[in-house]
Amino acid sequence: MAYKTVLAVTGADLGDGDLKLAIALCEEAGAHLAVLVVGLAAPPPIGEYAAFVSQDWLSERQADMDILQTRAAAVTALLASSGVSSDVSSEYAEEGAADDVIGRRARYCDLLFVGPELLSRGVLKTKTVEGGLFSSGKPLLLAPEGTSPTLKPKRILIAWDSRIEASNAVSHARDLLAAAEDVRIVLVDPLVGEDGQGEEPGADLAAYLARHGVKVTVDRLSSQGRTVDETLRQHAVDTAAELMVMGAYGHSRLRERIFGGVTQSVIDDTPLPILMAR
């Protein structure tokens, strides 16, 4: 799919580093940049002292909203000076509902960008990733510190396990895959057979992608005592991959999100940008 609208989430107290990366992505792709500035609301006071501190709490909330609006104005000025097509919105969200707020906004983009500054923030990072994955149906591009995100990667690694989440991630990345010079389908300890990944693991996906003009090879790896995420990370380094495409695994129950082990580990520690979808 073509990325015509990129959404970047930032916090009221974050800098401009993530936004500058998002601007560069949109310039590269000729895309519109939507920015959502999020402030997390302080929880209301509870217990026997609630009545005495409620005015302080209201004052704190008002101060937070003032900071949020100041930040939104600064972001608007930054984007205006960049020349990219853009819009800015802001939300002062209760912490428990912030993921749904972000997810609803992300439904109107093609890609949700999560930069290194946001990835360093525990609560807002979690709410952004969960909101994007569970509430929008759109892919995320995660760009950790020290990486160079691009929408025109030459070397792409697909973390493949034949599950629907991985298939959806590949579908979202198909235009990137077709434009790349080297695409590697990587399977770690694949299971052969009808109940596993077929008689020749990775072959079906390779044939599918080849029909879309993708230059693809299949790498079947043995973990050799390492974890799956460690094996994937090392292979990404060994092949000089610029992007990893993978499915995100987990479950949603009310507001509790539980990620699968590989998904969480890769999010927390990756040497390259990741395009992730459910």
Short mmCIF file of C-alpha atoms in Angstrom, two decimals:
data_model
loop_
_atom_site.label_atom_id
_atom_site.label_comp_id
_atom_site.label_asym_id
_atom_site.label_seq_id
_atom_site.Cartn_x
_atom_site.Cartn_y
_atom_site.Cartn_z
CA MET A 1 0.00 0.00 0.00
CA ALA A 2 1.10 3.58 -0.62
CA TYR A 3 1.72 5.71 2.45
CA LYS A 4 -0.10 8.97 1.76
CA THR A 5 -0.79 9.94 5.38
CA VAL A 6 1.70 9.38 8.21
CA LEU A 7 0.64 9.96 11.81
CA ALA A 8 3.28 10.90 14.38
CA VAL A 9 2.46 10.95 18.09
CA THR A 10 4.38 13.19 20.45
CA GLY A 11 4.04 14.22 24.06
CA ALA A 12 3.52 17.65 25.53
CA ASP A 13 6.97 17.44 27.13
CA LEU A 14 8.89 15.87 24.24
CA GLY A 15 11.30 17.56 21.86
CA ASP A 16 11.23 17.86 18.08
CA GLY A 17 13.53 14.95 17.21
CA ASP A 18 10.75 12.48 16.35
CA LEU A 19 8.89 15.12 14.35
CA LYS A 20 11.97 15.95 12.28
CA LEU A 21 12.33 12.25 11.42
CA ALA A 22 8.64 12.12 10.49
CA ILE A 23 9.01 15.22 8.31
CA ALA A 24 11.91 13.57 6.48
CA LEU A 25 9.83 10.42 5.92
CA CYS A 26 6.97 12.45 4.47
CA GLU A 27 9.30 14.44 2.23
CA GLU A 28 10.76 11.15 0.99
CA ALA A 29 7.34 9.62 0.27
CA GLY A 30 5.43 12.75 -0.73
CA ALA A 31 3.05 12.07 2.15
CA HIS A 32 0.89 14.19 4.42
CA LEU A 33 2.04 14.38 8.05
CA ALA A 34 -0.58 14.38 10.80
CA VAL A 35 0.72 15.02 14.31
CA LEU A 36 -1.15 14.14 17.48
CA VAL A 37 0.17 15.86 20.62
CA VAL A 38 -0.92 13.88 23.67
CA GLY A 39 -1.05 14.95 27.29
CA LEU A 40 -1.77 12.30 29.92
CA ALA A 41 -4.20 13.55 32.51
CA ALA A 42 -3.37 13.32 36.19
CA PRO A 43 -5.67 10.80 37.93
CA PRO A 44 -8.32 12.29 40.22
CA PRO A 45 -7.72 12.24 43.97
CA ILE A 46 -9.40 9.46 45.92
CA GLY A 47 -10.01 8.65 49.53
CA GLU A 48 -10.85 10.79 52.52
CA TYR A 49 -8.68 13.73 51.42
CA ALA A 50 -10.19 14.02 47.93
CA ALA A 51 -12.38 16.98 48.81
CA PHE A 52 -9.42 18.94 50.16
CA VAL A 53 -7.10 18.40 47.19
CA SER A 54 -9.63 18.56 44.36
CA GLN A 55 -8.92 22.23 43.69
CA ASP A 56 -5.19 21.50 43.45
CA TRP A 57 -6.00 18.65 41.08
CA LEU A 58 -8.13 20.90 38.89
CA SER A 59 -5.38 23.49 38.84
CA GLU A 60 -2.86 20.82 37.84
CA ARG A 61 -5.09 19.68 35.00
CA GLN A 62 -5.51 23.24 33.75
CA ALA A 63 -1.75 23.77 33.84
CA ASP A 64 -1.25 20.53 31.89
CA MET A 65 -3.76 21.63 29.25
CA ASP A 66 -2.05 25.00 28.93
CA ILE A 67 1.30 23.24 28.37
CA LEU A 68 -0.37 20.95 25.82
CA GLN A 69 -1.75 23.87 23.82
CA THR A 70 1.61 25.65 23.91
CA ARG A 71 3.30 22.52 22.61
CA ALA A 72 0.68 22.08 19.86
CA ALA A 73 1.29 25.67 18.74
CA ALA A 74 5.04 25.06 18.63
CA VAL A 75 4.54 21.89 16.59
CA THR A 76 2.29 23.78 14.17
CA ALA A 77 5.01 26.39 13.66
CA LEU A 78 7.65 23.69 13.10
CA LEU A 79 5.56 21.95 10.46
CA ALA A 80 4.70 25.24 8.75
CA SER A 81 8.40 25.97 8.35
CA SER A 82 9.08 22.50 6.92
CA GLY A 83 6.90 22.86 3.85
CA VAL A 84 5.31 19.41 4.14
CA SER A 85 1.55 19.03 3.96
CA SER A 86 0.49 18.70 7.59
CA ASP A 87 -2.07 19.09 10.32
CA VAL A 88 -1.83 19.12 14.13
CA SER A 89 -4.32 18.00 16.75
CA SER A 90 -4.03 17.59 20.51
CA GLU A 91 -5.69 15.41 23.12
CA TYR A 92 -5.64 15.63 26.90
CA ALA A 93 -6.48 12.01 27.61
CA GLU A 94 -7.07 10.01 30.76
CA GLU A 95 -4.22 7.52 31.03
CA GLY A 96 -6.52 4.49 30.96
CA ALA A 97 -8.16 5.59 27.72
CA ALA A 98 -5.15 7.09 25.92
CA ASP A 99 -4.56 3.99 23.77
CA ASP A 100 -8.10 4.15 22.41
CA VAL A 101 -7.79 7.89 21.75
CA ILE A 102 -4.57 7.34 19.79
CA GLY A 103 -5.99 4.29 17.99
CA ARG A 104 -9.07 6.18 16.81
CA ARG A 105 -6.89 8.94 15.38
CA ALA A 106 -4.63 6.38 13.69
CA ARG A 107 -7.56 4.93 11.73
CA TYR A 108 -7.24 7.92 9.40
CA CYS A 109 -3.62 7.35 8.46
CA ASP A 110 -1.70 4.79 6.42
CA LEU A 111 1.19 4.49 8.88
CA LEU A 112 1.75 5.36 12.54
CA PHE A 113 5.31 6.52 13.17
CA VAL A 114 6.86 5.99 16.60
CA GLY A 115 10.24 7.67 16.95
CA PRO A 116 13.09 7.24 19.46
CA GLU A 117 11.98 10.01 21.83
CA LEU A 118 8.55 8.46 22.21
CA LEU A 119 10.04 4.98 22.54
CA SER A 120 12.00 6.22 25.56
CA ARG A 121 8.80 7.19 27.40
CA GLY A 122 7.26 4.24 29.21
CA VAL A 123 3.56 5.07 29.56
CA LEU A 124 3.03 7.13 26.41
CA LYS A 125 5.08 4.67 24.36
CA THR A 126 2.97 1.78 25.61
CA LYS A 127 -0.29 3.60 24.98
CA THR A 128 0.79 4.60 21.47
CA VAL A 129 1.95 1.12 20.45
CA GLU A 130 -1.10 -0.57 21.97
CA GLY A 131 -3.49 1.98 20.49
CA GLY A 132 -1.99 1.61 17.05
CA LEU A 133 -1.94 -2.18 17.10
CA PHE A 134 -5.22 -2.92 18.86
CA SER A 135 -7.45 0.02 17.98
CA SER A 136 -6.52 1.16 14.47
CA GLY A 137 -5.76 -1.80 12.21
CA LYS A 138 -2.92 0.22 10.70
CA PRO A 139 0.81 -0.61 10.67
CA LEU A 140 3.39 1.00 12.93
CA LEU A 141 6.89 2.07 11.97
CA LEU A 142 9.08 1.90 15.08
CA ALA A 143 12.39 3.76 14.86
CA PRO A 144 14.61 3.22 17.91
CA GLU A 145 17.51 5.47 18.87
CA GLY A 146 20.44 5.35 16.46
CA THR A 147 18.48 3.99 13.49
CA SER A 148 17.70 5.73 10.20
CA PRO A 149 14.04 5.20 9.28
CA THR A 150 13.20 5.30 5.60
CA LEU A 151 10.22 4.49 3.42
CA LYS A 152 12.58 3.44 0.65
CA PRO A 153 14.67 0.68 2.28
CA LYS A 154 16.91 -1.35 -0.03
CA ARG A 155 17.28 -4.40 2.24
CA ILE A 156 14.28 -5.78 4.15
CA LEU A 157 13.97 -8.72 6.51
CA ILE A 158 10.57 -10.38 6.95
CA ALA A 159 10.14 -12.25 10.24
CA TRP A 160 7.88 -15.03 8.99
CA ASP A 161 5.98 -17.70 10.89
CA SER A 162 2.91 -18.20 8.65
CA ARG A 163 0.52 -16.61 11.13
CA ILE A 164 -2.15 -14.11 10.13
CA GLU A 165 -0.41 -11.22 11.91
CA ALA A 166 2.75 -11.77 9.85
CA SER A 167 0.65 -12.02 6.69
CA ASN A 168 -1.06 -8.70 7.48
CA ALA A 169 2.30 -7.04 8.10
CA VAL A 170 3.57 -8.25 4.72
CA SER A 171 0.43 -6.91 3.01
CA HIS A 172 0.94 -3.48 4.57
CA ALA A 173 4.58 -3.49 3.44
CA ARG A 174 4.05 -4.80 -0.09
CA ASP A 175 4.97 -1.59 -1.91
CA LEU A 176 8.15 -1.27 0.15
CA LEU A 177 9.02 -4.90 -0.59
CA ALA A 178 8.49 -4.47 -4.32
CA ALA A 179 10.81 -1.45 -4.41
CA ALA A 180 13.59 -3.05 -2.34
CA GLU A 181 16.73 -4.61 -3.81
CA ASP A 182 16.98 -7.50 -1.34
CA VAL A 183 14.10 -9.04 0.61
CA ARG A 184 14.76 -11.97 2.92
CA ILE A 185 12.02 -14.16 4.34
CA VAL A 186 13.47 -15.35 7.62
CA LEU A 187 12.14 -18.38 9.48
CA VAL A 188 13.60 -19.47 12.80
CA ASP A 189 13.38 -23.20 13.55
CA PRO A 190 10.52 -23.66 11.04
CA LEU A 191 8.18 -26.62 11.43
CA VAL A 192 7.76 -28.67 8.28
CA GLY A 193 4.36 -30.15 7.43
CA GLU A 194 0.72 -29.30 7.05
CA ASP A 195 0.37 -28.24 10.69
CA GLY A 196 3.58 -26.20 10.52
CA GLN A 197 4.78 -23.99 7.68
CA GLY A 198 4.34 -26.35 4.73
CA GLU A 199 6.60 -28.91 3.12
CA GLU A 200 9.02 -26.14 2.13
CA PRO A 201 8.72 -23.39 4.77
CA GLY A 202 8.71 -19.92 3.25
CA ALA A 203 8.20 -21.12 -0.32
CA ASP A 204 4.53 -20.12 -0.52
CA LEU A 205 5.24 -16.59 0.66
CA ALA A 206 8.21 -16.33 -1.71
CA ALA A 207 6.01 -17.32 -4.66
CA TYR A 208 3.31 -14.87 -3.61
CA LEU A 209 5.75 -11.99 -3.31
CA ALA A 210 7.52 -12.89 -6.56
CA ARG A 211 4.22 -12.42 -8.38
CA HIS A 212 4.25 -8.87 -7.03
CA GLY A 213 7.71 -8.26 -8.42
CA VAL A 214 9.59 -8.70 -5.15
CA LYS A 215 13.21 -9.88 -5.32
CA VAL A 216 13.08 -12.43 -2.53
CA THR A 217 15.14 -15.20 -0.93
CA VAL A 218 14.29 -17.53 1.93
CA ASP A 219 16.57 -17.89 4.96
CA ARG A 220 15.74 -20.80 7.29
CA LEU A 221 17.68 -20.36 10.51
CA SER A 222 18.42 -22.57 13.47
CA SER A 223 18.22 -20.73 16.77
CA GLN A 224 21.07 -22.85 18.19
CA GLY A 225 19.99 -22.22 21.76
CA ARG A 226 19.22 -18.54 21.29
CA THR A 227 15.77 -17.00 21.52
CA VAL A 228 13.81 -16.21 18.37
CA ASP A 229 14.21 -12.47 18.85
CA GLU A 230 17.96 -12.78 19.41
CA THR A 231 18.25 -14.87 16.23
CA LEU A 232 16.26 -12.32 14.22
CA ARG A 233 18.27 -9.38 15.52
CA GLN A 234 21.58 -11.01 14.73
CA HIS A 235 20.47 -11.96 11.21
CA ALA A 236 19.31 -8.40 10.62
CA VAL A 237 22.78 -7.17 11.55
CA ASP A 238 24.52 -9.86 9.48
CA THR A 239 22.52 -8.98 6.35
CA ALA A 240 22.66 -5.18 6.88
CA ALA A 241 18.87 -5.02 6.80
CA GLU A 242 17.37 -1.53 6.92
CA LEU A 243 13.88 -2.60 7.95
CA MET A 244 12.26 -5.58 9.66
CA VAL A 245 8.66 -6.48 8.82
CA MET A 246 6.86 -8.53 11.43
CA GLY A 247 3.48 -9.34 12.92
CA ALA A 248 2.60 -8.26 16.45
CA TYR A 249 1.15 -10.88 18.73
CA GLY A 250 -0.94 -10.39 21.82
CA HIS A 251 -4.47 -10.18 23.13
CA SER A 252 -6.85 -7.43 24.12
CA ARG A 253 -9.06 -7.81 27.20
CA LEU A 254 -10.84 -4.64 28.27
CA ARG A 255 -7.90 -2.21 28.68
CA GLU A 256 -5.30 -4.84 29.49
CA ARG A 257 -2.85 -5.57 26.69
CA ILE A 258 -0.59 -8.58 26.78
CA PHE A 259 2.11 -8.82 24.13
CA GLY A 260 3.72 -12.04 23.06
CA GLY A 261 7.31 -12.51 24.21
CA VAL A 262 8.98 -12.02 20.84
CA THR A 263 6.90 -8.92 20.06
CA GLN A 264 7.71 -7.20 23.34
CA SER A 265 11.40 -8.12 23.19
CA VAL A 266 11.79 -6.80 19.67
CA ILE A 267 10.02 -3.56 20.55
CA ASP A 268 12.27 -3.03 23.56
CA ASP A 269 15.57 -3.93 21.89
CA THR A 270 16.03 -3.72 18.14
CA PRO A 271 18.96 -2.56 15.98
CA LEU A 272 16.81 -1.39 13.07
CA PRO A 273 13.41 0.14 12.30
CA ILE A 274 10.45 -2.24 12.38
CA LEU A 275 7.23 -2.16 10.41
CA MET A 276 4.75 -4.00 12.62
CA ALA A 277 1.09 -4.88 12.19
CA ARG A 278 -1.57 -7.19 13.57
#
